[in-house]
Amino acid sequence: FQSLTKHGYNVAMVEMVPESESQKVFRKLARKHDIVFATSFGYMDHMLKAAKKNPDTVFMHATGYKGNDTNMDNYVCHSFQARYLTGIAAGMLSKTNKIGVVGSHPIPEIIRNINALTIGAQTVNPDIEVNIVWINSWFDPPKDMDAAKALLDAGNDILFTTTDSPSVVALAQQAWKTNGKEVWSMGNDAPMGSNGPDRYITGMMFNWNVLYKHIVDQLAAGKLKMDQRWNWGLKENCVGLSPWGKNVPGTVVNKVETIKMNWINDDLDEWYPFSQGITKQDGSAIPAGTIKRQELETMQYFVKGVVNKFPTK
């Protein structure tokens, strides 16, 4: 958001807003601003109510699927595309055929990301299994590290995180330095390689500022329309990969970067790999061409290869 100030926009931010209080915060922001962004899935219904009560303000919700025709829309950067690529690297590097994931919250975005990395890994290693330990938090370093240790102790030699803590990276480095354990790590949201430079592969990264600027520019020009349901990915540089770790073999980097360029050059469609058809955890098949945005946004199942039962409330 702060990048918008460089382009002459006045920006205000309120961080760490509890979901139960978010509608009040949205309405307060709406009194002084032309557009309000909500950046977490759990804010969806609260923003929908705020939008109805503040018809002169535009509301934008991230990663959700609800909106209206007048003043609320949603937007997403396709993190599953980058997750699929990281899964390919993981499948190539794993020796135990076991990938461990520290899970944040089991919302559709995280579910599809885990499914995407599983599918990616299986394209190069059909025997891959994916194990998840949920911590039900975006950022809880002690809980995060406990989950990472449990995954490492269970024999997973590639450790992913879907949280904002680099515990898996630090733990992989520690296991390598102290015990010579060949375990690798994947980052999330930001470059995390500095926390474990010898055992870091890459990671999914967002580049939200390109989408925010586009939406706000459209609003400033009087061209912003609702029901656009913005969905940008690798091609638009809304997601990408963090810098490769220094010890990752060149064969891995070359394969993943080649597939990434195929995506950017339109050889792969925006819903790939899900658009190719998948096998669910229970063995049932979903045919090619069935899964698009709506199905991804409401995804509530695991693909074959994920060991855990699907979490239920």
Short mmCIF file of C-alpha atoms in Angstrom, two decimals:
data_model
loop_
_atom_site.label_atom_id
_atom_site.label_comp_id
_atom_site.label_asym_id
_atom_site.label_seq_id
_atom_site.Cartn_x
_atom_site.Cartn_y
_atom_site.Cartn_z
CA PHE A 1 0.00 0.00 0.00
CA GLN A 2 2.77 2.42 0.86
CA SER A 3 4.00 2.20 -2.72
CA LEU A 4 0.86 4.07 -3.78
CA THR A 5 2.12 7.20 -2.04
CA LYS A 6 4.93 7.38 -4.60
CA HIS A 7 2.25 7.85 -7.24
CA GLY A 8 0.54 10.73 -5.46
CA TYR A 9 -2.17 8.85 -3.59
CA ASN A 10 -3.01 9.50 0.06
CA VAL A 11 -2.98 6.19 1.92
CA ALA A 12 -4.02 5.22 5.46
CA MET A 13 -3.57 1.79 7.00
CA VAL A 14 -5.02 -0.02 9.99
CA GLU A 15 -3.18 -3.24 10.86
CA MET A 16 -4.08 -6.34 12.87
CA VAL A 17 -7.84 -5.69 12.85
CA PRO A 18 -9.86 -8.52 14.50
CA GLU A 19 -12.52 -9.86 12.15
CA SER A 20 -15.28 -9.06 14.66
CA GLU A 21 -14.33 -5.37 14.62
CA SER A 22 -13.55 -5.04 10.93
CA GLN A 23 -16.91 -3.67 9.76
CA LYS A 24 -16.54 -0.75 12.15
CA VAL A 25 -13.02 -0.06 10.85
CA PHE A 26 -14.13 -0.30 7.19
CA ARG A 27 -16.92 2.21 7.77
CA LYS A 28 -14.59 4.59 9.58
CA LEU A 29 -12.09 4.44 6.69
CA ALA A 30 -14.90 4.91 4.19
CA ARG A 31 -15.76 8.32 5.65
CA LYS A 32 -12.41 9.78 4.53
CA HIS A 33 -11.35 7.62 1.58
CA ASP A 34 -12.59 6.82 -1.91
CA ILE A 35 -11.62 3.16 -1.78
CA VAL A 36 -11.07 0.66 1.04
CA PHE A 37 -9.12 -2.58 0.68
CA ALA A 38 -9.51 -5.60 2.98
CA THR A 39 -6.57 -7.98 2.82
CA SER A 40 -7.76 -11.14 4.56
CA PHE A 41 -10.31 -13.80 3.61
CA GLY A 42 -12.09 -13.55 6.98
CA TYR A 43 -13.13 -9.94 6.34
CA MET A 44 -15.40 -10.87 3.42
CA ASP A 45 -18.87 -10.83 5.02
CA HIS A 46 -18.02 -7.86 7.24
CA MET A 47 -16.95 -5.82 4.22
CA LEU A 48 -20.10 -6.79 2.34
CA LYS A 49 -22.19 -5.25 5.15
CA ALA A 50 -20.02 -2.12 5.28
CA ALA A 51 -20.37 -1.68 1.52
CA LYS A 52 -24.15 -1.69 1.76
CA LYS A 53 -24.06 1.02 4.43
CA ASN A 54 -21.53 3.20 2.59
CA PRO A 55 -22.70 3.30 -1.04
CA ASP A 56 -20.43 6.21 -2.04
CA THR A 57 -17.19 4.34 -1.27
CA VAL A 58 -15.63 1.52 -3.28
CA PHE A 59 -14.69 -1.61 -1.33
CA MET A 60 -12.19 -4.25 -2.48
CA HIS A 61 -11.76 -7.61 -0.76
CA ALA A 62 -8.76 -9.91 -1.22
CA THR A 63 -9.00 -13.67 -1.94
CA GLY A 64 -12.78 -13.86 -1.45
CA TYR A 65 -15.68 -14.27 -3.84
CA LYS A 66 -18.51 -12.02 -2.64
CA GLY A 67 -19.30 -8.55 -3.95
CA ASN A 68 -22.08 -6.48 -5.51
CA ASP A 69 -22.78 -4.59 -8.73
CA THR A 70 -22.37 -1.12 -7.28
CA ASN A 71 -19.45 -0.66 -4.89
CA MET A 72 -17.77 -3.94 -3.85
CA ASP A 73 -15.51 -6.22 -5.83
CA ASN A 74 -12.77 -8.73 -5.03
CA TYR A 75 -9.24 -9.40 -6.20
CA VAL A 76 -6.60 -12.09 -5.94
CA CYS A 77 -3.05 -12.82 -7.01
CA HIS A 78 -2.84 -16.45 -8.09
CA SER A 79 -0.43 -17.76 -5.49
CA PHE A 80 -1.27 -21.34 -6.49
CA GLN A 81 0.66 -20.81 -9.74
CA ALA A 82 3.89 -20.09 -7.87
CA ARG A 83 3.13 -22.88 -5.39
CA TYR A 84 2.86 -25.35 -8.26
CA LEU A 85 6.33 -24.31 -9.43
CA THR A 86 7.80 -24.72 -5.94
CA GLY A 87 6.21 -28.16 -5.80
CA ILE A 88 8.13 -29.22 -8.90
CA ALA A 89 11.39 -28.18 -7.24
CA ALA A 90 10.39 -30.02 -4.05
CA GLY A 91 9.58 -33.20 -5.94
CA MET A 92 12.96 -33.12 -7.67
CA LEU A 93 14.91 -32.58 -4.44
CA SER A 94 13.11 -34.90 -2.01
CA LYS A 95 14.83 -38.19 -1.16
CA THR A 96 12.26 -39.44 1.36
CA ASN A 97 9.30 -38.62 -0.95
CA LYS A 98 7.76 -36.72 1.96
CA ILE A 99 6.93 -33.00 1.97
CA GLY A 100 5.89 -31.26 5.18
CA VAL A 101 3.75 -28.12 5.29
CA VAL A 102 3.18 -25.77 8.23
CA GLY A 103 -0.44 -24.78 7.58
CA SER A 104 -1.79 -21.37 8.60
CA HIS A 105 -5.59 -21.40 8.22
CA PRO A 106 -7.51 -24.01 6.17
CA ILE A 107 -9.23 -21.41 3.96
CA PRO A 108 -9.71 -22.11 0.22
CA GLU A 109 -6.63 -20.08 -0.78
CA ILE A 110 -4.33 -22.19 1.41
CA ILE A 111 -6.07 -25.43 0.45
CA ARG A 112 -5.58 -24.78 -3.26
CA ASN A 113 -1.96 -23.78 -2.64
CA ILE A 114 -1.25 -27.07 -0.86
CA ASN A 115 -3.05 -28.97 -3.61
CA ALA A 116 -1.06 -27.10 -6.28
CA LEU A 117 2.32 -27.86 -4.72
CA THR A 118 1.28 -31.50 -4.34
CA ILE A 119 0.34 -31.75 -8.01
CA GLY A 120 3.56 -30.01 -9.02
CA ALA A 121 5.69 -32.39 -6.97
CA GLN A 122 3.87 -35.42 -8.38
CA THR A 123 4.66 -34.40 -11.96
CA VAL A 124 8.31 -35.25 -11.29
CA ASN A 125 7.89 -37.71 -8.41
CA PRO A 126 4.61 -39.72 -8.35
CA ASP A 127 5.43 -41.21 -4.93
CA ILE A 128 5.33 -37.85 -3.14
CA GLU A 129 3.27 -37.57 0.05
CA VAL A 130 2.36 -34.25 1.64
CA ASN A 131 1.88 -33.91 5.39
CA ILE A 132 0.40 -30.83 7.11
CA VAL A 133 0.52 -29.52 10.66
CA TRP A 134 -2.02 -26.71 11.11
CA ILE A 135 -1.29 -23.91 13.58
CA ASN A 136 -4.43 -21.84 12.80
CA SER A 137 -2.47 -18.60 12.74
CA TRP A 138 -0.73 -16.43 10.17
CA PHE A 139 2.06 -15.56 12.58
CA ASP A 140 2.89 -17.45 15.77
CA PRO A 141 6.65 -18.19 15.84
CA PRO A 142 6.69 -20.62 18.82
CA LYS A 143 3.76 -22.65 17.46
CA ASP A 144 5.28 -22.41 14.00
CA MET A 145 8.60 -23.86 15.14
CA ASP A 146 6.89 -26.69 17.02
CA ALA A 147 5.02 -27.61 13.85
CA ALA A 148 8.20 -27.46 11.77
CA LYS A 149 10.04 -29.73 14.22
CA ALA A 150 7.18 -32.24 14.20
CA LEU A 151 7.30 -32.38 10.41
CA LEU A 152 11.07 -32.79 10.39
CA ASP A 153 10.94 -35.57 13.00
CA ALA A 154 8.33 -37.37 10.89
CA GLY A 155 10.81 -37.74 8.01
CA ASN A 156 9.74 -34.89 5.73
CA ASP A 157 12.86 -33.64 3.95
CA ILE A 158 11.22 -30.65 2.22
CA LEU A 159 9.58 -28.16 4.60
CA PHE A 160 7.06 -25.61 3.36
CA THR A 161 5.29 -22.87 5.27
CA THR A 162 2.08 -21.00 4.51
CA THR A 163 2.63 -18.63 7.45
CA ASP A 164 4.68 -15.43 7.76
CA SER A 165 7.32 -16.97 10.01
CA PRO A 166 10.59 -18.42 8.60
CA SER A 167 10.76 -21.27 11.14
CA VAL A 168 11.05 -24.00 8.49
CA VAL A 169 13.99 -22.20 6.89
CA ALA A 170 15.86 -21.70 10.15
CA LEU A 171 15.18 -25.31 11.20
CA ALA A 172 16.40 -26.76 7.90
CA GLN A 173 19.62 -24.78 8.24
CA GLN A 174 20.08 -25.92 11.83
CA ALA A 175 19.47 -29.59 10.96
CA TRP A 176 22.03 -29.34 8.17
CA LYS A 177 24.67 -27.56 10.23
CA THR A 178 24.37 -29.68 13.38
CA ASN A 179 23.49 -33.13 12.02
CA GLY A 180 24.29 -32.96 8.31
CA LYS A 181 20.62 -33.68 7.61
CA GLU A 182 19.70 -33.15 3.96
CA VAL A 183 16.48 -31.24 4.49
CA TRP A 184 15.37 -28.31 2.32
CA SER A 185 12.99 -25.39 2.96
CA MET A 186 10.56 -23.18 1.06
CA GLY A 187 9.69 -19.59 1.96
CA ASN A 188 6.38 -17.75 1.84
CA ASP A 189 5.25 -14.21 0.92
CA ALA A 190 8.74 -12.69 1.20
CA PRO A 191 12.38 -13.72 0.61
CA MET A 192 13.31 -15.93 3.57
CA GLY A 193 16.62 -17.35 2.33
CA SER A 194 18.70 -15.25 4.73
CA ASN A 195 17.30 -17.33 7.61
CA GLY A 196 18.91 -20.49 6.22
CA PRO A 197 21.01 -19.79 3.13
CA ASP A 198 22.44 -23.32 2.72
CA ARG A 199 19.11 -25.16 2.77
CA TYR A 200 16.74 -22.74 1.07
CA ILE A 201 15.16 -23.55 -2.30
CA THR A 202 12.85 -20.65 -3.23
CA GLY A 203 9.31 -19.63 -2.26
CA MET A 204 6.09 -18.02 -3.38
CA MET A 205 6.10 -14.22 -3.31
CA PHE A 206 3.35 -11.67 -3.82
CA ASN A 207 3.77 -8.42 -5.71
CA TRP A 208 0.45 -6.85 -4.74
CA ASN A 209 1.53 -3.29 -5.54
CA VAL A 210 1.12 -3.80 -9.30
CA LEU A 211 -2.53 -4.77 -8.85
CA TYR A 212 -3.27 -2.10 -6.24
CA LYS A 213 -1.88 0.60 -8.48
CA HIS A 214 -3.89 -0.63 -11.46
CA ILE A 215 -7.15 -0.65 -9.50
CA VAL A 216 -6.58 2.77 -7.93
CA ASP A 217 -5.51 4.25 -11.28
CA GLN A 218 -8.73 2.95 -12.78
CA LEU A 219 -10.73 4.59 -9.98
CA ALA A 220 -8.88 7.91 -10.37
CA ALA A 221 -9.62 7.89 -14.10
CA GLY A 222 -13.31 7.22 -13.50
CA LYS A 223 -13.06 3.87 -15.28
CA LEU A 224 -13.32 1.41 -12.39
CA LYS A 225 -16.25 -0.97 -12.78
CA MET A 226 -17.47 -3.55 -10.31
CA ASP A 227 -17.71 -7.27 -10.95
CA GLN A 228 -14.29 -7.36 -12.60
CA ARG A 229 -13.15 -9.95 -10.04
CA TRP A 230 -9.50 -9.16 -10.57
CA ASN A 231 -7.30 -12.24 -10.82
CA TRP A 232 -3.68 -11.75 -11.76
CA GLY A 233 -0.86 -14.25 -11.67
CA LEU A 234 2.66 -14.96 -12.94
CA LYS A 235 1.96 -13.32 -16.29
CA GLU A 236 1.05 -9.99 -14.67
CA ASN A 237 3.89 -10.30 -12.10
CA CYS A 238 1.38 -10.32 -9.23
CA VAL A 239 3.08 -13.47 -7.92
CA GLY A 240 6.53 -14.85 -8.47
CA LEU A 241 9.36 -16.84 -6.95
CA SER A 242 11.83 -15.54 -4.38
CA PRO A 243 15.54 -15.71 -5.31
CA TRP A 244 16.86 -19.25 -5.60
CA GLY A 245 19.01 -20.63 -2.80
CA LYS A 246 22.73 -20.82 -3.53
CA ASN A 247 22.90 -24.63 -3.24
CA VAL A 248 19.93 -25.53 -5.43
CA PRO A 249 21.12 -27.65 -8.39
CA GLY A 250 21.00 -25.94 -11.76
CA THR A 251 18.87 -28.73 -13.22
CA VAL A 252 16.11 -27.87 -10.74
CA VAL A 253 16.31 -24.13 -11.39
CA ASN A 254 16.30 -24.61 -15.17
CA LYS A 255 13.28 -26.92 -15.17
CA VAL A 256 11.17 -24.68 -12.94
CA GLU A 257 12.16 -21.46 -14.72
CA THR A 258 11.32 -23.03 -18.08
CA ILE A 259 7.82 -23.97 -16.92
CA LYS A 260 7.39 -20.49 -15.41
CA MET A 261 8.19 -18.93 -18.78
CA ASN A 262 5.69 -21.25 -20.48
CA TRP A 263 3.05 -19.79 -18.16
CA ILE A 264 4.10 -16.21 -18.81
CA ASN A 265 4.08 -16.88 -22.55
CA ASP A 266 0.50 -18.25 -22.43
CA ASP A 267 1.41 -21.88 -23.15
CA LEU A 268 -0.34 -22.77 -19.87
CA ASP A 269 -3.78 -21.36 -19.02
CA GLU A 270 -4.43 -19.32 -15.89
CA TRP A 271 -6.19 -22.20 -14.06
CA TYR A 272 -3.38 -24.68 -14.73
CA PRO A 273 -2.68 -27.27 -13.29
CA PHE A 274 -6.25 -27.67 -11.99
CA SER A 275 -7.68 -27.10 -15.48
CA GLN A 276 -6.06 -30.36 -16.61
CA GLY A 277 -8.22 -32.46 -14.30
CA ILE A 278 -7.25 -33.81 -10.89
CA THR A 279 -7.72 -36.83 -8.67
CA LYS A 280 -9.14 -36.03 -5.26
CA GLN A 281 -7.90 -37.59 -2.05
CA ASP A 282 -10.81 -40.07 -2.04
CA GLY A 283 -9.83 -41.29 -5.51
CA SER A 284 -12.62 -39.59 -7.41
CA ALA A 285 -11.65 -37.75 -10.57
CA ILE A 286 -12.53 -34.21 -11.62
CA PRO A 287 -12.29 -33.97 -15.42
CA ALA A 288 -10.28 -31.44 -17.38
CA GLY A 289 -11.92 -28.06 -17.95
CA THR A 290 -14.09 -28.29 -14.84
CA ILE A 291 -12.08 -26.28 -12.31
CA LYS A 292 -11.92 -22.54 -12.87
CA ARG A 293 -12.01 -19.53 -10.58
CA GLN A 294 -15.27 -20.25 -8.74
CA GLU A 295 -14.20 -23.82 -7.96
CA LEU A 296 -10.79 -22.66 -6.76
CA GLU A 297 -12.24 -19.94 -4.54
CA THR A 298 -14.44 -22.43 -2.72
CA MET A 299 -12.08 -25.43 -2.73
CA GLN A 300 -12.79 -27.69 0.24
CA TYR A 301 -10.94 -30.94 -0.46
CA PHE A 302 -7.42 -32.30 -0.84
CA VAL A 303 -5.94 -33.94 -3.92
CA LYS A 304 -4.46 -37.42 -3.95
CA GLY A 305 -1.08 -37.37 -2.26
CA VAL A 306 -2.05 -35.25 0.74
CA VAL A 307 -1.98 -37.56 3.77
CA ASN A 308 -4.07 -35.55 6.26
CA LYS A 309 -7.80 -35.78 6.52
CA PHE A 310 -9.50 -32.62 5.37
CA PRO A 311 -9.93 -30.28 8.40
CA THR A 312 -13.49 -29.75 9.56
CA LYS A 313 -14.67 -27.18 12.07
#
